Every structure is written in C-alpha cells, then in structure tokens.
Amino acid sequence: KKYSLPAGHFEYHRLKASAFYNPLGIIKNDHYLLAGPERTVADCLYTYPNFSFDNLRPIDPEKLNEIAKIYDNSSLLRRINKVIKQIKE
C-alpha cells in the first residue's frame, strides 16, 4: 500500500510472519532493533525483486545465504545466489 501524507510518501509491504519475527540478521540495541547489512539486502530483494546495489563489499555471503532461507521463497533464493556470485567476483 502506498500513502502520501504531508510528512512524505510511505509504502508498506507484507512480509511473511516467519521472516518478520525471525531475529536472524537483526542487531539489538538498548532502545531499538536494526536490520544488519545482510538482512537489509534480503529484505530489499524480497520486497523489490529488481533492486540493484552499488556496493556489496561489506556483505558476508554466508550470512546472506542463511538469512535468505528464513523467507522460504525459491525466487528470492535465486536472486540471493546471483548477488552472492557478484560478491565473490
């Protein structure tokens, strides 16, 4: 769903509960939770299948592969495997 408000434009997407509530790739701080780099890449590719990245050097391919499995989505796994190949090149 997309919303336009005076504060800006907002877009919401559904995410499987099994992925949304899974703490894998989430950094816990005293006052908030933050997606780590690998979780961010997986979330972006799940939400926007054609998303492209400028810099994948900080991404750990093994972590990314583990995180991708929580989505239980074969299309996402194929996209993640392509990204992992780019990282290793």
PDB file of C-alpha atoms in Angstrom:
ATOM      1  CA  LYS A   1       0.000   0.000   0.000  1.00  0.00           C
ATOM      2  CA  LYS A   2       1.162   3.499  -0.760  1.00  0.00           C
ATOM      3  CA  TYR A   3       0.297   6.596   1.220  1.00  0.00           C
ATOM      4  CA  SER A   4       1.018  10.226   0.523  1.00  0.00           C
ATOM      5  CA  LEU A   5       0.965  12.424   3.593  1.00  0.00           C
ATOM      6  CA  PRO A   6       2.266  15.920   4.319  1.00  0.00           C
ATOM      7  CA  ALA A   7       5.244  14.279   6.069  1.00  0.00           C
ATOM      8  CA  GLY A   8       6.155  12.339   2.914  1.00  0.00           C
ATOM      9  CA  HIS A   9       5.353   9.295   0.828  1.00  0.00           C
ATOM     10  CA  PHE A  10       5.157   5.901   2.528  1.00  0.00           C
ATOM     11  CA  GLU A  11       4.975   2.412   1.102  1.00  0.00           C
ATOM     12  CA  TYR A  12       4.090  -0.703   3.083  1.00  0.00           C
ATOM     13  CA  HIS A  13       4.679  -4.308   2.070  1.00  0.00           C
ATOM     14  CA  ARG A  14       3.628  -7.580   3.629  1.00  0.00           C
ATOM     15  CA  LEU A  15       6.301  -9.874   4.880  1.00  0.00           C
ATOM     16  CA  LYS A  16       5.773 -13.457   5.978  1.00  0.00           C
ATOM     17  CA  ALA A  17       5.484 -13.639   9.763  1.00  0.00           C
ATOM     18  CA  SER A  18       8.171 -16.334   9.824  1.00  0.00           C
ATOM     19  CA  ALA A  19      10.633 -13.836   8.315  1.00  0.00           C
ATOM     20  CA  PHE A  20       9.344 -10.695  10.043  1.00  0.00           C
ATOM     21  CA  TYR A  21       9.655 -12.118  13.549  1.00  0.00           C
ATOM     22  CA  ASN A  22      12.882 -14.032  12.931  1.00  0.00           C
ATOM     23  CA  PRO A  23      15.783 -12.292  14.726  1.00  0.00           C
ATOM     24  CA  LEU A  24      18.423 -13.573  12.281  1.00  0.00           C
ATOM     25  CA  GLY A  25      20.351 -10.595  10.915  1.00  0.00           C
ATOM     26  CA  ILE A  26      18.766  -8.144  13.363  1.00  0.00           C
ATOM     27  CA  ILE A  27      21.020  -6.010  15.550  1.00  0.00           C
ATOM     28  CA  LYS A  28      19.596  -5.426  19.030  1.00  0.00           C
ATOM     29  CA  ASN A  29      20.378  -2.131  20.703  1.00  0.00           C
ATOM     30  CA  ASP A  30      19.197  -0.921  24.118  1.00  0.00           C
ATOM     31  CA  HIS A  31      16.296   1.011  22.634  1.00  0.00           C
ATOM     32  CA  TYR A  32      15.713  -0.299  19.131  1.00  0.00           C
ATOM     33  CA  LEU A  33      16.220  -3.091  16.604  1.00  0.00           C
ATOM     34  CA  LEU A  34      18.096  -2.520  13.358  1.00  0.00           C
ATOM     35  CA  ALA A  35      18.491  -4.715  10.291  1.00  0.00           C
ATOM     36  CA  GLY A  36      22.114  -5.611   9.664  1.00  0.00           C
ATOM     37  CA  PRO A  37      23.569  -5.301   6.152  1.00  0.00           C
ATOM     38  CA  GLU A  38      22.761  -8.873   5.067  1.00  0.00           C
ATOM     39  CA  ARG A  39      19.191  -8.672   6.394  1.00  0.00           C
ATOM     40  CA  THR A  40      18.747  -5.356   4.587  1.00  0.00           C
ATOM     41  CA  VAL A  41      19.855  -6.892   1.279  1.00  0.00           C
ATOM     42  CA  ALA A  42      17.489  -9.847   1.744  1.00  0.00           C
ATOM     43  CA  ASP A  43      14.561  -7.583   2.713  1.00  0.00           C
ATOM     44  CA  CYS A  44      15.182  -5.343  -0.301  1.00  0.00           C
ATOM     45  CA  LEU A  45      15.320  -8.252  -2.739  1.00  0.00           C
ATOM     46  CA  TYR A  46      12.208  -9.805  -1.198  1.00  0.00           C
ATOM     47  CA  THR A  47      10.262  -6.549  -1.473  1.00  0.00           C
ATOM     48  CA  TYR A  48      11.768  -5.222  -4.718  1.00  0.00           C
ATOM     49  CA  PRO A  49      12.887  -8.184  -6.891  1.00  0.00           C
ATOM     50  CA  ASN A  50      14.778  -5.972  -9.371  1.00  0.00           C
ATOM     51  CA  PHE A  51      16.575  -3.895  -6.758  1.00  0.00           C
ATOM     52  CA  SER A  52      20.239  -3.295  -7.532  1.00  0.00           C
ATOM     53  CA  PHE A  53      23.065  -2.393  -5.173  1.00  0.00           C
ATOM     54  CA  ASP A  54      26.034  -0.087  -5.651  1.00  0.00           C
ATOM     55  CA  ASN A  55      28.356  -1.638  -3.093  1.00  0.00           C
ATOM     56  CA  LEU A  56      28.146  -5.233  -1.893  1.00  0.00           C
ATOM     57  CA  ARG A  57      31.693  -5.421  -0.450  1.00  0.00           C
ATOM     58  CA  PRO A  58      30.580  -5.252   3.223  1.00  0.00           C
ATOM     59  CA  ILE A  59      28.123  -8.142   2.746  1.00  0.00           C
ATOM     60  CA  ASP A  60      29.040 -11.540   4.180  1.00  0.00           C
ATOM     61  CA  PRO A  61      27.829 -14.094   1.583  1.00  0.00           C
ATOM     62  CA  GLU A  62      27.439 -16.895   4.132  1.00  0.00           C
ATOM     63  CA  LYS A  63      25.286 -14.736   6.438  1.00  0.00           C
ATOM     64  CA  LEU A  64      23.224 -13.564   3.475  1.00  0.00           C
ATOM     65  CA  ASN A  65      22.615 -17.151   2.393  1.00  0.00           C
ATOM     66  CA  GLU A  66      21.478 -18.161   5.908  1.00  0.00           C
ATOM     67  CA  ILE A  67      19.155 -15.168   6.201  1.00  0.00           C
ATOM     68  CA  ALA A  68      17.644 -15.843   2.758  1.00  0.00           C
ATOM     69  CA  LYS A  69      16.370 -19.214   3.988  1.00  0.00           C
ATOM     70  CA  ILE A  70      14.011 -17.638   6.564  1.00  0.00           C
ATOM     71  CA  TYR A  71      11.823 -16.240   3.769  1.00  0.00           C
ATOM     72  CA  ASP A  72      11.052 -19.715   2.401  1.00  0.00           C
ATOM     73  CA  ASN A  73      10.896 -18.270  -1.110  1.00  0.00           C
ATOM     74  CA  SER A  74      12.629 -20.025  -4.027  1.00  0.00           C
ATOM     75  CA  SER A  75      12.604 -16.904  -6.227  1.00  0.00           C
ATOM     76  CA  LEU A  76      14.332 -14.917  -3.520  1.00  0.00           C
ATOM     77  CA  LEU A  77      16.928 -17.661  -3.083  1.00  0.00           C
ATOM     78  CA  ARG A  78      17.750 -17.470  -6.804  1.00  0.00           C
ATOM     79  CA  ARG A  79      18.133 -13.675  -6.584  1.00  0.00           C
ATOM     80  CA  ILE A  80      20.301 -14.011  -3.457  1.00  0.00           C
ATOM     81  CA  ASN A  81      22.509 -16.590  -5.213  1.00  0.00           C
ATOM     82  CA  LYS A  82      23.078 -14.102  -8.049  1.00  0.00           C
ATOM     83  CA  VAL A  83      24.071 -11.443  -5.527  1.00  0.00           C
ATOM     84  CA  ILE A  84      26.423 -13.880  -3.793  1.00  0.00           C
ATOM     85  CA  LYS A  85      28.102 -14.617  -7.136  1.00  0.00           C
ATOM     86  CA  GLN A  86      28.578 -10.837  -7.621  1.00  0.00           C
ATOM     87  CA  ILE A  87      30.115 -10.531  -4.168  1.00  0.00           C
ATOM     88  CA  LYS A  88      32.587 -13.340  -4.843  1.00  0.00           C
ATOM     89  CA  GLU A  89      33.707 -11.962  -8.211  1.00  0.00           C
TER      90      GLU A  89
END
